[in-house]
Short mmCIF file of C-alpha atoms in Angstrom, two decimals:
data_model
loop_
_atom_site.label_atom_id
_atom_site.label_comp_id
_atom_site.label_asym_id
_atom_site.label_seq_id
_atom_site.Cartn_x
_atom_site.Cartn_y
_atom_site.Cartn_z
CA TYR A 26 -0.04 0.07 0.08
CA ASN A 27 1.03 3.69 -0.60
CA GLU A 28 0.89 5.53 2.61
CA VAL A 29 0.44 9.10 3.81
CA PRO A 30 1.35 10.68 7.11
CA ALA A 31 -1.58 10.52 9.48
CA VAL A 32 -0.51 13.55 11.46
CA ASN A 33 -0.39 15.73 8.39
CA ALA A 34 -3.33 14.01 6.52
CA MET A 35 -5.57 13.87 9.55
CA VAL A 36 -4.59 16.91 11.48
CA SER A 37 -2.51 19.50 9.71
CA ASN A 38 -4.40 19.15 6.43
CA GLY A 39 -7.85 19.07 7.94
CA ILE A 40 -9.07 15.41 7.13
CA SER A 41 -11.15 14.09 9.97
CA GLU A 42 -12.53 10.77 10.83
CA GLY A 43 -16.07 12.15 10.25
CA PRO A 44 -17.47 12.73 6.64
CA GLN A 45 -16.40 15.96 5.36
CA GLN A 46 -15.31 17.52 8.71
CA ALA A 47 -12.02 19.13 9.49
CA ALA A 48 -10.11 17.84 12.44
CA THR A 49 -8.49 19.79 15.22
CA ALA A 50 -5.83 18.52 17.51
CA GLU A 51 -3.03 19.72 19.54
CA SER A 52 0.30 20.27 17.71
CA SER A 53 2.95 17.62 18.40
CA SER A 54 6.71 17.81 18.31
CA ALA A 55 6.51 14.40 16.42
CA THR A 56 4.79 16.19 13.42
CA VAL A 57 6.64 15.76 10.22
CA PRO A 58 6.25 18.28 7.36
CA ALA A 59 4.44 16.46 4.42
CA ALA A 60 7.20 17.45 1.91
CA ALA A 61 9.65 15.66 4.00
CA VAL A 62 7.81 12.35 4.18
CA PRO A 63 8.53 9.90 1.32
CA ILE A 64 6.24 6.96 0.30
CA LEU A 65 7.27 4.35 2.71
CA PRO A 66 6.49 0.65 3.26
CA PRO A 67 3.85 -0.27 5.83
CA SER A 68 5.14 0.34 9.26
CA PRO A 69 3.54 1.58 12.56
CA THR A 70 5.41 4.82 12.63
CA SER A 71 7.97 6.72 10.72
CA PHE A 72 10.01 9.43 12.45
CA GLY A 73 7.50 9.36 15.27
CA ALA A 74 4.48 10.13 12.95
CA GLU A 75 1.76 7.55 12.38
CA LEU A 76 1.14 6.40 8.80
CA MET A 77 -2.14 5.49 7.06
CA THR A 78 -2.74 3.78 3.76
CA VAL A 79 -4.50 5.73 0.84
CA ASP A 80 -7.55 3.62 1.43
CA THR A 81 -7.83 4.74 4.98
CA ALA A 82 -7.41 8.48 3.95
CA ILE A 83 -10.22 8.12 1.38
CA ASP A 84 -12.43 6.35 3.91
CA SER A 85 -11.75 9.17 6.44
CA LEU A 86 -13.15 11.66 3.88
CA GLY A 87 -16.51 10.21 3.95
CA THR A 88 -18.95 11.44 1.19
CA GLY A 89 -20.21 15.05 0.27
CA PRO A 90 -20.16 17.46 -2.54
CA PHE A 91 -16.84 16.56 -3.94
CA GLN A 92 -17.72 12.89 -4.53
CA LEU A 93 -21.15 13.96 -5.99
CA ARG A 94 -19.28 16.15 -8.49
CA VAL A 95 -16.99 13.43 -9.56
CA LEU A 96 -19.99 11.14 -9.79
CA PHE A 97 -21.75 13.60 -12.06
CA ALA A 98 -18.97 14.22 -14.34
CA ALA A 99 -18.06 10.52 -14.75
CA GLY A 100 -21.81 9.68 -15.12
CA LEU A 101 -22.26 12.31 -17.91
CA CYS A 102 -19.42 10.54 -19.72
CA PHE A 103 -21.29 7.26 -19.32
CA ALA A 104 -24.45 8.98 -20.65
CA ALA A 105 -22.60 10.40 -23.64
CA ASP A 106 -21.16 7.05 -24.54
CA SER A 107 -24.56 5.35 -24.36
CA MET A 108 -26.13 7.92 -26.77
CA GLU A 109 -23.23 7.47 -29.28
CA ILE A 110 -23.93 3.79 -29.34
CA MET A 111 -27.68 3.96 -29.23
CA LEU A 112 -27.94 6.36 -32.15
CA LEU A 113 -26.58 3.82 -34.55
CA SER A 114 -29.95 1.98 -34.48
CA PHE A 115 -31.53 5.06 -35.92
CA LEU A 116 -28.72 6.26 -38.00
CA SER A 117 -28.18 3.02 -39.82
CA ALA A 118 -31.68 2.70 -40.96
CA ILE A 119 -31.83 6.23 -42.09
CA LEU A 120 -28.74 6.12 -44.02
CA GLN A 121 -29.59 2.71 -45.69
CA SER A 122 -32.56 4.42 -47.20
CA GLU A 123 -31.07 7.85 -47.99
CA TRP A 124 -27.57 6.61 -49.34
CA GLY A 125 -28.84 3.31 -50.77
CA LEU A 126 -26.55 1.23 -48.64
CA THR A 127 -26.34 -2.56 -48.80
CA THR A 128 -27.13 -4.63 -45.66
CA GLY A 129 -23.43 -5.41 -45.28
CA GLN A 130 -22.58 -1.64 -45.38
CA THR A 131 -25.39 -0.78 -42.96
CA ALA A 132 -24.07 -3.51 -40.52
CA THR A 133 -20.48 -2.18 -40.85
CA ILE A 134 -21.67 1.21 -39.52
CA THR A 135 -22.53 -0.49 -36.23
CA SER A 136 -19.72 -2.92 -36.12
CA CYS A 137 -17.01 -0.30 -36.71
CA VAL A 138 -17.97 1.37 -33.52
CA PHE A 139 -17.45 -1.79 -31.41
CA ALA A 140 -14.12 -2.45 -33.31
CA GLY A 141 -13.11 1.00 -32.35
CA SER A 142 -14.07 0.44 -28.74
CA LEU A 143 -12.14 -2.80 -28.56
CA THR A 144 -9.13 -1.06 -29.77
CA GLY A 145 -9.60 1.86 -27.49
CA THR A 146 -9.94 -0.41 -24.39
CA LEU A 147 -6.67 -2.16 -25.19
CA ILE A 148 -4.83 1.26 -25.59
CA LEU A 149 -6.55 3.73 -23.31
CA GLY A 150 -6.84 1.48 -20.23
CA PRO A 151 -3.16 0.82 -19.92
CA LEU A 152 -2.42 4.44 -20.86
CA GLY A 153 -4.43 5.51 -17.87
CA ASP A 154 -2.04 3.56 -15.63
CA ARG A 155 1.01 5.17 -17.22
CA ILE A 156 0.12 8.63 -17.65
CA GLY A 157 -2.66 9.24 -15.20
CA ARG A 158 -6.42 8.87 -15.04
CA ARG A 159 -7.35 12.49 -15.68
CA PRO A 160 -5.41 12.97 -18.89
CA VAL A 161 -7.07 9.88 -20.47
CA PHE A 162 -10.44 10.91 -19.12
CA LEU A 163 -10.08 14.25 -20.86
CA ALA A 164 -8.66 12.70 -24.03
CA CYS A 165 -11.54 10.34 -24.19
CA GLY A 166 -14.02 13.27 -24.05
CA ILE A 167 -12.15 15.13 -26.70
CA ILE A 168 -12.12 12.14 -29.12
CA ILE A 169 -15.73 11.47 -28.76
CA SER A 170 -16.71 14.93 -28.96
CA VAL A 171 -14.68 15.80 -32.01
CA PHE A 172 -15.60 12.83 -34.06
CA GLY A 173 -19.14 12.72 -32.84
CA VAL A 174 -19.68 16.25 -34.39
CA ALA A 175 -17.54 15.12 -37.43
CA THR A 176 -20.06 12.34 -38.02
CA ALA A 177 -22.82 14.98 -38.71
CA PHE A 178 -20.62 16.37 -41.54
CA ALA A 179 -19.65 13.09 -43.18
CA SER A 180 -20.54 13.30 -46.80
CA ASN A 181 -20.04 9.69 -47.78
CA TYR A 182 -19.87 6.15 -46.46
CA VAL A 183 -16.04 5.99 -45.96
CA GLU A 184 -16.05 9.17 -43.97
CA LEU A 185 -18.93 7.93 -41.93
CA VAL A 186 -17.23 4.68 -41.06
CA ALA A 187 -13.99 6.35 -40.26
CA THR A 188 -15.54 8.83 -37.81
CA ARG A 189 -17.72 6.20 -36.14
CA PHE A 190 -14.60 4.04 -35.58
CA LEU A 191 -12.87 6.90 -33.80
CA VAL A 192 -15.83 7.58 -31.78
CA GLY A 193 -15.73 3.90 -30.70
CA PHE A 194 -12.02 4.38 -29.87
CA GLY A 195 -13.00 7.03 -27.33
CA VAL A 196 -15.76 4.96 -25.98
CA GLY A 197 -13.19 2.27 -25.29
CA GLY A 198 -11.81 4.58 -22.73
CA LEU A 199 -14.94 4.21 -20.61
CA THR A 200 -13.09 2.21 -17.91
CA VAL A 201 -11.10 5.28 -16.89
CA PRO A 202 -13.89 7.53 -15.57
CA PHE A 203 -15.22 4.44 -13.98
CA ASP A 204 -11.71 3.85 -12.17
CA ILE A 205 -11.41 7.48 -11.29
CA LEU A 206 -14.73 7.55 -9.62
CA ALA A 207 -14.03 4.34 -7.59
CA GLU A 208 -10.69 5.65 -6.34
CA PHE A 209 -12.34 8.72 -4.77
CA LEU A 210 -14.98 6.65 -3.02
CA PRO A 211 -14.81 5.26 0.54
CA THR A 212 -15.10 1.51 0.83
CA ARG A 213 -18.56 1.46 2.55
CA ILE A 214 -20.36 3.35 -0.22
CA ARG A 215 -18.27 2.45 -3.19
CA GLY A 216 -20.49 -0.31 -4.50
CA ARG A 217 -23.60 2.06 -4.28
CA TYR A 218 -21.94 4.80 -6.27
CA LEU A 219 -20.66 2.45 -8.90
CA LEU A 220 -24.26 1.31 -9.33
CA LEU A 221 -25.64 4.82 -9.52
CA ILE A 222 -23.27 5.63 -12.31
CA GLU A 223 -25.02 2.97 -14.43
CA TYR A 224 -28.29 4.89 -14.34
CA PHE A 225 -26.43 7.67 -16.42
CA TRP A 226 -26.03 4.97 -19.13
CA THR A 227 -29.75 4.14 -19.00
CA ALA A 228 -30.71 7.76 -19.13
CA GLY A 229 -28.54 8.42 -22.16
CA SER A 230 -30.02 5.36 -23.93
CA MET A 231 -33.57 6.66 -23.24
CA ALA A 232 -32.64 10.21 -24.46
CA VAL A 233 -31.74 9.06 -27.86
CA PRO A 234 -35.32 8.03 -29.04
CA VAL A 235 -36.60 11.31 -27.72
CA VAL A 236 -34.00 13.23 -29.66
CA ALA A 237 -34.71 11.21 -32.86
CA TYR A 238 -38.61 11.85 -32.50
CA PHE A 239 -38.06 15.50 -32.40
CA THR A 240 -35.45 15.60 -35.28
CA VAL A 241 -35.74 13.03 -37.93
CA GLY A 242 -39.26 12.10 -36.75
CA SER A 243 -40.30 15.65 -37.47
CA GLY A 244 -38.73 15.71 -40.75
CA LEU A 245 -35.46 17.50 -39.80
CA SER A 246 -32.16 16.15 -41.00
CA TRP A 247 -30.13 13.24 -39.57
CA ASN A 248 -27.18 15.62 -39.24
CA LEU A 249 -29.00 17.70 -36.78
CA PHE A 250 -29.83 14.42 -34.66
CA VAL A 251 -26.30 13.48 -34.58
CA LEU A 252 -25.21 16.96 -33.60
CA ILE A 253 -27.62 17.08 -30.66
CA CYS A 254 -26.49 13.64 -29.53
CA ALA A 255 -22.80 14.90 -29.36
CA ILE A 256 -23.76 17.70 -26.97
CA PRO A 257 -23.40 15.45 -23.86
CA CYS A 258 -19.98 14.42 -25.02
CA ILE A 259 -18.83 18.11 -25.09
CA ALA A 260 -20.39 18.69 -21.72
CA SER A 261 -18.71 15.67 -20.26
CA PHE A 262 -15.19 16.94 -21.41
CA VAL A 263 -15.97 20.42 -19.81
CA MET A 264 -17.26 18.89 -16.61
CA GLY A 265 -14.19 16.54 -16.38
CA ALA A 266 -11.84 19.32 -16.88
CA LEU A 267 -13.43 21.50 -14.21
CA LEU A 268 -14.44 19.01 -11.59
CA VAL A 269 -12.16 15.87 -11.77
CA PRO A 270 -8.63 16.00 -10.35
CA GLU A 271 -6.14 13.30 -10.70
CA SER A 272 -6.57 10.20 -8.58
CA PRO A 273 -4.47 10.43 -5.40
CA ARG A 274 -3.87 6.71 -5.45
CA TRP A 275 -2.22 7.04 -8.91
CA LEU A 276 -0.19 10.08 -7.65
CA LEU A 277 1.10 8.22 -4.64
CA SER A 278 1.98 5.16 -6.88
CA ARG A 279 4.30 7.58 -8.76
CA GLY A 280 5.93 9.13 -5.65
CA ARG A 281 3.94 12.50 -6.03
CA THR A 282 2.95 12.59 -2.47
CA GLU A 283 2.55 16.35 -2.00
CA GLU A 284 0.16 16.58 -5.04
CA ALA A 285 -1.94 13.66 -3.54
CA LEU A 286 -2.08 15.43 -0.10
CA GLN A 287 -3.27 18.58 -1.77
CA ILE A 288 -6.14 16.82 -3.55
CA LEU A 289 -7.16 15.04 -0.30
CA ARG A 290 -7.18 18.50 1.45
CA ASP A 291 -9.44 19.85 -1.23
CA ALA A 292 -11.80 16.87 -1.02
CA ALA A 293 -12.09 17.05 2.84
#
């Protein structure tokens, strides 16, 4: 386990045993400045200061507005991804008629998204372990947003397949927002929050038929339908950039203790 100094994390930095409450305690001569404490192997004390695992630190935070913001940002990413997949059932049927596509070409529009998703999972998942959760989270948002919008401007079959494959590539990084949410949650409520995030996927899937009804169902173009479905992708990127910090667990695994402690302070 990566460890953080209990005296600094729990007293000096305001992380209490109760949810979202700052602790007060008498100063001790054994207090060690956070910058001076390296990541150490498990031991009862170090230079006279108690140590705690990152799991214990996260559990001590409890739940509050910070965790809800991360849930909302990650959940919006789930909703955006589900919309990009669900719209295929409408888009394929529309373009088969409008562009005169064969059955095989129509099926390829759908299958290329899942091929991109498989590729994205194999690349973006390990990349999140190498360079951090947050950069990959934001990269996924950019990829899905850019190529989701680009789909609306595809003028031929090849362009459409290429843009949908790249949308699928971004969707393949869906494991990263799931991970970053889990790594900010106390153990006792982690399962509940990871279930709640799945409702965002359901909400996104239910929104697509509504958008289809008011666009293509009302005689408007499929391009507008695709553009509207891309809006949650853009919103997901913005919310992720504003609300989601790097995972303290990942920072500690890279020896960036001070940055991890600062994020824990902000979350307290």
